[in-house]
Short mmCIF file of C-alpha atoms and ligand atoms in Angstrom, two decimals:
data_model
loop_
_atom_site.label_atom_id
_atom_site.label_comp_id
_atom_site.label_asym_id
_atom_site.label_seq_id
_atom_site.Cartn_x
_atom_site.Cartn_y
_atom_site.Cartn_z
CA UNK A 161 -65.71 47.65 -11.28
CA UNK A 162 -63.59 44.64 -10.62
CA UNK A 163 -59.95 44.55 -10.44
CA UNK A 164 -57.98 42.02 -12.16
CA UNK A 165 -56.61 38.31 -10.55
CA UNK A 166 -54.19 35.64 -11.54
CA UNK A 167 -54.22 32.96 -10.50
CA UNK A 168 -50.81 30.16 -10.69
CA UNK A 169 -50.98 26.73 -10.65
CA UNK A 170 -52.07 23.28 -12.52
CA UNK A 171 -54.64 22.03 -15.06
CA UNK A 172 -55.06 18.34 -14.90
CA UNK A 173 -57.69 16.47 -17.15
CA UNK A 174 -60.33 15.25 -14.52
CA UNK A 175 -61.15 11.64 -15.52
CA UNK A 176 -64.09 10.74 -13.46
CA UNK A 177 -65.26 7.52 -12.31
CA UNK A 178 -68.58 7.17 -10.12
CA UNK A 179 -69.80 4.07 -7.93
CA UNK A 180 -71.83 3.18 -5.45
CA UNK A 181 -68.51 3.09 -3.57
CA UNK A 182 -64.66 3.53 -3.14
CA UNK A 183 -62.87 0.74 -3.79
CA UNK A 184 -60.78 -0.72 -0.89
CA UNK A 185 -56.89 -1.71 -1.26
CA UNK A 186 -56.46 -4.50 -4.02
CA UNK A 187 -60.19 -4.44 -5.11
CA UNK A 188 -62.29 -3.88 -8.29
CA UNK A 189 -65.41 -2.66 -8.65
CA UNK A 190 -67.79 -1.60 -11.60
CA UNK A 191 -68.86 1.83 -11.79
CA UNK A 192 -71.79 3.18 -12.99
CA UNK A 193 -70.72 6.34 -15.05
CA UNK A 194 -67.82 8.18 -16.68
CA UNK A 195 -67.10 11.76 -17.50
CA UNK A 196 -64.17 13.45 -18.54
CA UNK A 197 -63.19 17.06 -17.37
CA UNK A 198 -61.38 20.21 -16.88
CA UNK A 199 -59.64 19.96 -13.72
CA UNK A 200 -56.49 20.94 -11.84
CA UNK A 201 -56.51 22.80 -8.38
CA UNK A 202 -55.01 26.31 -10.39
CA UNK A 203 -57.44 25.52 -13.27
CA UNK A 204 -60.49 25.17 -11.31
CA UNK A 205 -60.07 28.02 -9.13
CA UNK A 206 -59.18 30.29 -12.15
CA UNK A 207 -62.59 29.01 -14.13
CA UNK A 208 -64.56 29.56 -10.71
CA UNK A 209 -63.38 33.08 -10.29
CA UNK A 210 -63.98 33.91 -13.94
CA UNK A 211 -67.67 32.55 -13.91
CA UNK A 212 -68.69 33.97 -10.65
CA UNK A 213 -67.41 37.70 -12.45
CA UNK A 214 -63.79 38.25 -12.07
CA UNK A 215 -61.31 39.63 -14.74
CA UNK A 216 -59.24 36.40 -14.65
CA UNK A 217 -55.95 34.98 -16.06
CA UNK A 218 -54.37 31.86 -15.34
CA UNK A 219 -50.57 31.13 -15.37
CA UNK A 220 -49.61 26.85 -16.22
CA UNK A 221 -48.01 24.65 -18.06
CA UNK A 222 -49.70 22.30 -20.05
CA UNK A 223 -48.46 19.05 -22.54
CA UNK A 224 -49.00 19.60 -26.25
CA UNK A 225 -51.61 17.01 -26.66
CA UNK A 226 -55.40 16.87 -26.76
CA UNK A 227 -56.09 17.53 -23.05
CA UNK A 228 -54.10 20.60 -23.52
CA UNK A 229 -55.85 21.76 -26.14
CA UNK A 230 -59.29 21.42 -24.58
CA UNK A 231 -57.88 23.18 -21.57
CA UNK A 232 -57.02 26.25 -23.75
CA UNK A 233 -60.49 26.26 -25.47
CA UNK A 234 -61.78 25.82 -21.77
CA UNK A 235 -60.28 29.06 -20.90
CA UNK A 236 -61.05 30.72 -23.82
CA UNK A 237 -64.88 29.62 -23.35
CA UNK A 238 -64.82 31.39 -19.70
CA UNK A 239 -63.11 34.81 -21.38
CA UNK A 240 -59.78 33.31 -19.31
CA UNK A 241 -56.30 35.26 -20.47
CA UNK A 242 -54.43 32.37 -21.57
CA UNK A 243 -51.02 34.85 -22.51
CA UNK A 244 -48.65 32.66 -20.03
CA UNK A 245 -50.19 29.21 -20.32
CA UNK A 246 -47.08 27.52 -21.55
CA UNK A 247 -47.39 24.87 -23.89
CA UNK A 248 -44.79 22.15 -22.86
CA UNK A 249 -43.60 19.95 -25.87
CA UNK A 250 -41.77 17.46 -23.48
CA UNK A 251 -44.27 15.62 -21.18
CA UNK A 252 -48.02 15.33 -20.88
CA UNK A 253 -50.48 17.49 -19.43
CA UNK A 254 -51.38 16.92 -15.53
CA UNK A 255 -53.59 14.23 -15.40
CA UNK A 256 -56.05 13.26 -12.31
CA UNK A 257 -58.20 10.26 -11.82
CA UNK A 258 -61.37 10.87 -9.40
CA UNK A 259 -63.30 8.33 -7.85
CA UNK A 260 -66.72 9.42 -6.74
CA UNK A 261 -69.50 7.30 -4.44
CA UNK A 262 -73.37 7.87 -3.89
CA UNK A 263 -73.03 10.14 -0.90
CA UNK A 264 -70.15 12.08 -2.78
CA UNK A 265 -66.97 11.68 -1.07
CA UNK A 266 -64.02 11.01 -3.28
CA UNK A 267 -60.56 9.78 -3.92
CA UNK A 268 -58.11 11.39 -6.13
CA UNK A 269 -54.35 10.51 -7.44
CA UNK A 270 -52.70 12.88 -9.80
CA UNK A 271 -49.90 12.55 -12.16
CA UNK A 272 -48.19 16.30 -12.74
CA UNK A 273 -46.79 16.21 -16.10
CA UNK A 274 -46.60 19.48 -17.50
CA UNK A 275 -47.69 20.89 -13.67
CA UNK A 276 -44.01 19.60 -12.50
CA UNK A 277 -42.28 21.69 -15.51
CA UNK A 278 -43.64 25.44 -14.30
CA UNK A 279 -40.53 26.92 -13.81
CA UNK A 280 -38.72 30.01 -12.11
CA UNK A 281 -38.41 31.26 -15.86
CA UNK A 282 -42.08 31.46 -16.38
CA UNK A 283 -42.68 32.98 -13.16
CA UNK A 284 -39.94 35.65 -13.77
CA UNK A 285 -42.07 36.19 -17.44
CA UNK A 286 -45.49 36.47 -15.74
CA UNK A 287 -44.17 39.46 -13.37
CA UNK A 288 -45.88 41.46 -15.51
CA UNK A 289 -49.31 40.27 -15.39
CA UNK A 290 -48.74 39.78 -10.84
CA UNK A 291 -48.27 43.77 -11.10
CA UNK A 292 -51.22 44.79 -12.72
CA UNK A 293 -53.47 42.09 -10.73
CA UNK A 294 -55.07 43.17 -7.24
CA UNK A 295 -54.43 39.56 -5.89
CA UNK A 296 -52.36 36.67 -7.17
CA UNK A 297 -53.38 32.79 -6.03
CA UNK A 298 -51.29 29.65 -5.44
CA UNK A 299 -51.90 26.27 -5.06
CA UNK A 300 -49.31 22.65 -4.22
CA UNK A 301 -49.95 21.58 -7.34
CA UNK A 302 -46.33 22.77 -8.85
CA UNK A 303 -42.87 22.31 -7.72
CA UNK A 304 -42.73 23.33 -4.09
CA UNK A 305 -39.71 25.70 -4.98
CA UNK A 306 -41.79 27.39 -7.81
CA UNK A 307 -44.58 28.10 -6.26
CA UNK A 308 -42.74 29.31 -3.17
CA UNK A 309 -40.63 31.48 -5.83
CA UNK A 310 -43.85 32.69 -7.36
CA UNK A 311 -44.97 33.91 -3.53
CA UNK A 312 -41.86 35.91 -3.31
CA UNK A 313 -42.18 38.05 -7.30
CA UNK A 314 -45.51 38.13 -6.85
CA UNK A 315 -45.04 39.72 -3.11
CA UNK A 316 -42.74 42.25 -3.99
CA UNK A 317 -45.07 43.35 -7.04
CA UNK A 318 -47.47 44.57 -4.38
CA UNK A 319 -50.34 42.42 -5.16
CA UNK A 320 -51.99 40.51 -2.70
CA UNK A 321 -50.97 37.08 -1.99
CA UNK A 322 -53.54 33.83 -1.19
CA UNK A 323 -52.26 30.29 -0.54
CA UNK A 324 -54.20 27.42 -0.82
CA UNK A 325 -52.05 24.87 0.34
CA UNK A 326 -53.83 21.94 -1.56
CA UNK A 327 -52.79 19.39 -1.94
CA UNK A 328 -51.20 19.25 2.05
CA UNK A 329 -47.54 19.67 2.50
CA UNK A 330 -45.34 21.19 4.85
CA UNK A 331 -44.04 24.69 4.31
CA UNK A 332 -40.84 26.46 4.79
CA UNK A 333 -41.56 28.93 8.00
CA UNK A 334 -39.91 32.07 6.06
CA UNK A 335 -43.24 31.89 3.79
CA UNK A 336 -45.94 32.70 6.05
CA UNK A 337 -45.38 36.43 6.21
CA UNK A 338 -45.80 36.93 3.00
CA UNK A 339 -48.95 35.50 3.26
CA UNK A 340 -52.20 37.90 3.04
CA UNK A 341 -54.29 34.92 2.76
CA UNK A 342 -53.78 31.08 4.00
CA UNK A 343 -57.19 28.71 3.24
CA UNK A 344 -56.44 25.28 4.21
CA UNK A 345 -58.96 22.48 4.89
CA UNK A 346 -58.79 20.52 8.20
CA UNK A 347 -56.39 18.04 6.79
CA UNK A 348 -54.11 20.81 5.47
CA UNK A 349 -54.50 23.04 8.39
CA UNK A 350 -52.95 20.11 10.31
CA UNK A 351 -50.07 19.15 8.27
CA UNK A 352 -48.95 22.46 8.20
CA UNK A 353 -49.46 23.35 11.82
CA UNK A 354 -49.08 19.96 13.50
CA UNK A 355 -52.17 21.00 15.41
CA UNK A 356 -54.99 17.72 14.51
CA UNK A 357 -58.28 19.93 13.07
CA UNK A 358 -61.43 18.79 13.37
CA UNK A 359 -63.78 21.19 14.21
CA UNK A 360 -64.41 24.84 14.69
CA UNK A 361 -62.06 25.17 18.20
CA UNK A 362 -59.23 23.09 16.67
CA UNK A 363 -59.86 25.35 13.52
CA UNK A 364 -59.35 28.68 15.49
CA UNK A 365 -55.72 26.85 17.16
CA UNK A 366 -54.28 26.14 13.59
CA UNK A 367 -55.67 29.78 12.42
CA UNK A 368 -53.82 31.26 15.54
CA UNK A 369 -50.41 29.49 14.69
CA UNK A 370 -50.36 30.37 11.05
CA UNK A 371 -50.73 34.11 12.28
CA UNK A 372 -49.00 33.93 14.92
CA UNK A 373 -45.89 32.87 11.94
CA UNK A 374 -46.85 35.79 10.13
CA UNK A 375 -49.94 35.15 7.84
CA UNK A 376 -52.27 38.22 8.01
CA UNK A 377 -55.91 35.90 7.91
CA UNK A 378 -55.90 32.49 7.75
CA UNK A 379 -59.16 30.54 6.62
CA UNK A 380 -59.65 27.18 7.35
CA UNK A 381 -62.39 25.69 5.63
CA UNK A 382 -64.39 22.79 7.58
CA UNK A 383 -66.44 21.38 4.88
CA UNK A 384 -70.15 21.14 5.79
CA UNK A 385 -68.96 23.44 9.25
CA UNK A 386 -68.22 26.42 7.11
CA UNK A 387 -64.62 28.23 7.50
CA UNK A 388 -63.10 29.73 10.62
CA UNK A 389 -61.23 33.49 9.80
CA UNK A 390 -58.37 34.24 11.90
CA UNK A 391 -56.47 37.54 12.24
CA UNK A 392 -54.44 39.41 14.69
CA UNK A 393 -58.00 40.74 16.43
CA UNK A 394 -59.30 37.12 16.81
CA UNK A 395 -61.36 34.40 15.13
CA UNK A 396 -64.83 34.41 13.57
CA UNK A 397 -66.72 30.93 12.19
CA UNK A 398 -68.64 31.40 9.02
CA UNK A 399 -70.94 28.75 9.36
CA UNK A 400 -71.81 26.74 5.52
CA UNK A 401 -75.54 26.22 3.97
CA UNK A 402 -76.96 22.92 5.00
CA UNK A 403 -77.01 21.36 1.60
CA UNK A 404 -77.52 17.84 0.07
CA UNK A 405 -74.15 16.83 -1.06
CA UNK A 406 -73.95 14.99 -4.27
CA UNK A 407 -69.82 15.60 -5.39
CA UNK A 408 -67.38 17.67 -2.95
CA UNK A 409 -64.86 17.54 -5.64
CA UNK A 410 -63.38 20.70 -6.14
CA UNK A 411 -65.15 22.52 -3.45
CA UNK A 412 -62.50 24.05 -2.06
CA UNK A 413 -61.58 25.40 -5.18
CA UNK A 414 -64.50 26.75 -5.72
CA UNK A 415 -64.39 28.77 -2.15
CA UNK A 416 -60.94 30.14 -3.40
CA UNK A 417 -61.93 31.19 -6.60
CA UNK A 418 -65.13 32.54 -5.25
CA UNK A 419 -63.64 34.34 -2.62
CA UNK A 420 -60.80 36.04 -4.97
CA UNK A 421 -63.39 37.04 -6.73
CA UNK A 422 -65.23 38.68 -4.47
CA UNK A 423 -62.67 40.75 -3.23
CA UNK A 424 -61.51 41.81 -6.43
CA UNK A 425 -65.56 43.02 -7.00
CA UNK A 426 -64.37 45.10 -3.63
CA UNK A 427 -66.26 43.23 -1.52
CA UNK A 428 -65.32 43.38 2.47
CA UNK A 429 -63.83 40.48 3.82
CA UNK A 430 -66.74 39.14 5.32
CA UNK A 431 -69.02 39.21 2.63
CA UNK A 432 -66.54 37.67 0.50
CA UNK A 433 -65.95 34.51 3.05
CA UNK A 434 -69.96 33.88 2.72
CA UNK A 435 -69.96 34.41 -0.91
CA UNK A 436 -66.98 31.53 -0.92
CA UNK A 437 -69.47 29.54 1.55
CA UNK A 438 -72.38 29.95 -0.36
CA UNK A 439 -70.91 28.93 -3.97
CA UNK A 440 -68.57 26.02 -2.64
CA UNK A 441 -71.46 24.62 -0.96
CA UNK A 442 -73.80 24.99 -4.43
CA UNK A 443 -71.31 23.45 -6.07
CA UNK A 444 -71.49 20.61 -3.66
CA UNK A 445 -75.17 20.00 -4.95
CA UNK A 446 -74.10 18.69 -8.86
CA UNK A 447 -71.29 16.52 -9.98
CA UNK A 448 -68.09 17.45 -11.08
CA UNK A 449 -65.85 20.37 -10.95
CA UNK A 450 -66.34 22.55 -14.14
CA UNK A 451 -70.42 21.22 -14.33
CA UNK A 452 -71.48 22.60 -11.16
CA UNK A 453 -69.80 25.98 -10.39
CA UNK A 454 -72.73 27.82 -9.69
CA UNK A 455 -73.43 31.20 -11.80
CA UNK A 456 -73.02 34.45 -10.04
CA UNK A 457 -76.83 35.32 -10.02
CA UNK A 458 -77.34 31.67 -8.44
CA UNK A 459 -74.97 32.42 -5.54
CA UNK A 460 -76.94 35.78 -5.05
CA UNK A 461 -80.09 33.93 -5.29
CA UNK A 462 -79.02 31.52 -2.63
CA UNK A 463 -77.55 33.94 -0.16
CA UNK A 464 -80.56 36.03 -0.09
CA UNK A 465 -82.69 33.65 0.12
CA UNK A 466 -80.52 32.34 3.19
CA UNK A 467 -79.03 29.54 2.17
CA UNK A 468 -81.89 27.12 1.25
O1 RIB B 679 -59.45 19.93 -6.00
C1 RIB B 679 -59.93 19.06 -6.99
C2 RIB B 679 -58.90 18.88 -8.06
O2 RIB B 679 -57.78 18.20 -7.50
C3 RIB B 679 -59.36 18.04 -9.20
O3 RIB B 679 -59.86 18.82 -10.24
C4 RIB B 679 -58.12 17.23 -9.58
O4 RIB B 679 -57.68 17.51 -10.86
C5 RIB B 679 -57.09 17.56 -8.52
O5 RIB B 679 -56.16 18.44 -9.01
#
């Protein structure tokens, strides 16, 4: 039986744009295809952890135009609770443009919108929802102050609390014990800590700092190296499947909704950081977000067949 989740954070249209290449500073290039998308670092992690099984809703604010819309019929296509998604009548919904080449690395530049209107006021009316959910997510995708205001309701509500700190910023140090869960990348794990990540030692260092602050596990994710776990009784490496990368986009997102999910499902912590490994990595093997989250009988599959 799995326990409920909510997840915070931002839905941005995904406009994506694939080439052989990136283009370099002042240049144009032709692509070769286009595809337009649910995305949004909240929104993806909230559709991830509702395919792979969990009992999901999502809290945002979205503009009241056609990207909007399709975001609502998004979540009600993946059985999402969509009872705080505010509809903002003021500014557009969040809006990201992703450039993709052949061996799928990416660039990405968002606009907020609606993202940048979440407000203390919402949080305060989503309360609700945080108290009967096992586990409530964040993202950098809203205000810093909201989010970091949406760490502290949610806290004292008793649910569990997971920060992805996506995209990087610096955080406040008063935060990190009220942290169950940290899972930065290598390039967030650095801005936070100061520590430069790179690999699995460098991984463990950051981990150690953000506990030693107060975070109860950190996870830093290493891309094709896995994640690194760190909590007060020391650091383990999850190493990733080898897999043929087509589209990282959204990966990580996919490890955090995955992983959610797998705790809520009751899962130890362990199995639920391979789960994450296994699905992010799947996801890796398609293009685009939304497209290629992986089913929940696919990330089985894969694990027991070990990775391959
Ligand atoms: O993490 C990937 C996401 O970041 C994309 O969906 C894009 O919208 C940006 O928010």
């Amino acid at each position: 039986m799995s326990q409920k989740i909510t997840i915070v954070g931002s839905y941005n249209v995904g406009l994506f744009l694939k080439g052989e290449r990136l283009p370099k500073k002042g240049e144009t290039i032709i692509g070769d295809s286009f595809r337009e998308s649910g995305g949004g670092k909240g929104s993806n992690q909230a559709v991830a952890a509702a395919l792979l099984g969990a009992d999901t809703s999502f809290v945002c604010r979205i503009g009241d135009d056609q990207y909007g819309q399709n975001a609502l019929k998004m979540y009600q296509n993946f059985g999402i609770s969509t009872d705080y998604v505010f509809v903002d009548q003021t500014i557009h919904s969040g809006i990201s443009v992703i450039l993709i080449d052949n061996a799928g690395n990416n660039m990405i530049s968002v606009v907020p919108g609606a993202n940048y209107r979440l407000s203390k006021t919402d949080i305060d009316s989503a309360s609700l929802l945080f108290r009967s959910s096992v586990m409530v997510g964040f993202q950098l995708e809203n205000k810093l102050d909201t989010v970091l205001y949406g760490i502290r309701v949610a806290k004292e509500t008793g649910a569990q609390v997971i920060l992805d700190p996506a995209p990087a910023l610096v955080l406040p140090d008063d935060i990190f014990p009220l942290l169950d869960y940290i899972k930065p990348n290598e390039t967030e794990a650095t801005t936070i800590t100061g520590i430069p990540v790179n690999d699995v030692d460098s991984a463990v260092r950051a981990g150690e700092w953000l506990v030693e602050h107060g975070v109860k596990t950190a996870i830093v994710t290493l891309g094709e190296a896995g994640a690194v776990a760190v909590d007060e009784k020391g650091a383990c490496h999850y190493p990733a499947p080898k897999v043929n990368c087509v589209d990282a986009t959204g990966a990580g997102d996919i490890f955090s909704g995955a992983f959610m999910c797998a705790l809520s499902h009751g899962e130890s912590f362990a199995d639920a950081i391979v789960f994450a490994n296994h699905a992010a990595a799947l996801a890796c093997t398609k293009l685009g977000v939304i497209e290629a989250i992986p089913s929940r009988e696919d990330v089985l599959g894969f694990m027991k067949a070990g990775g391959r």
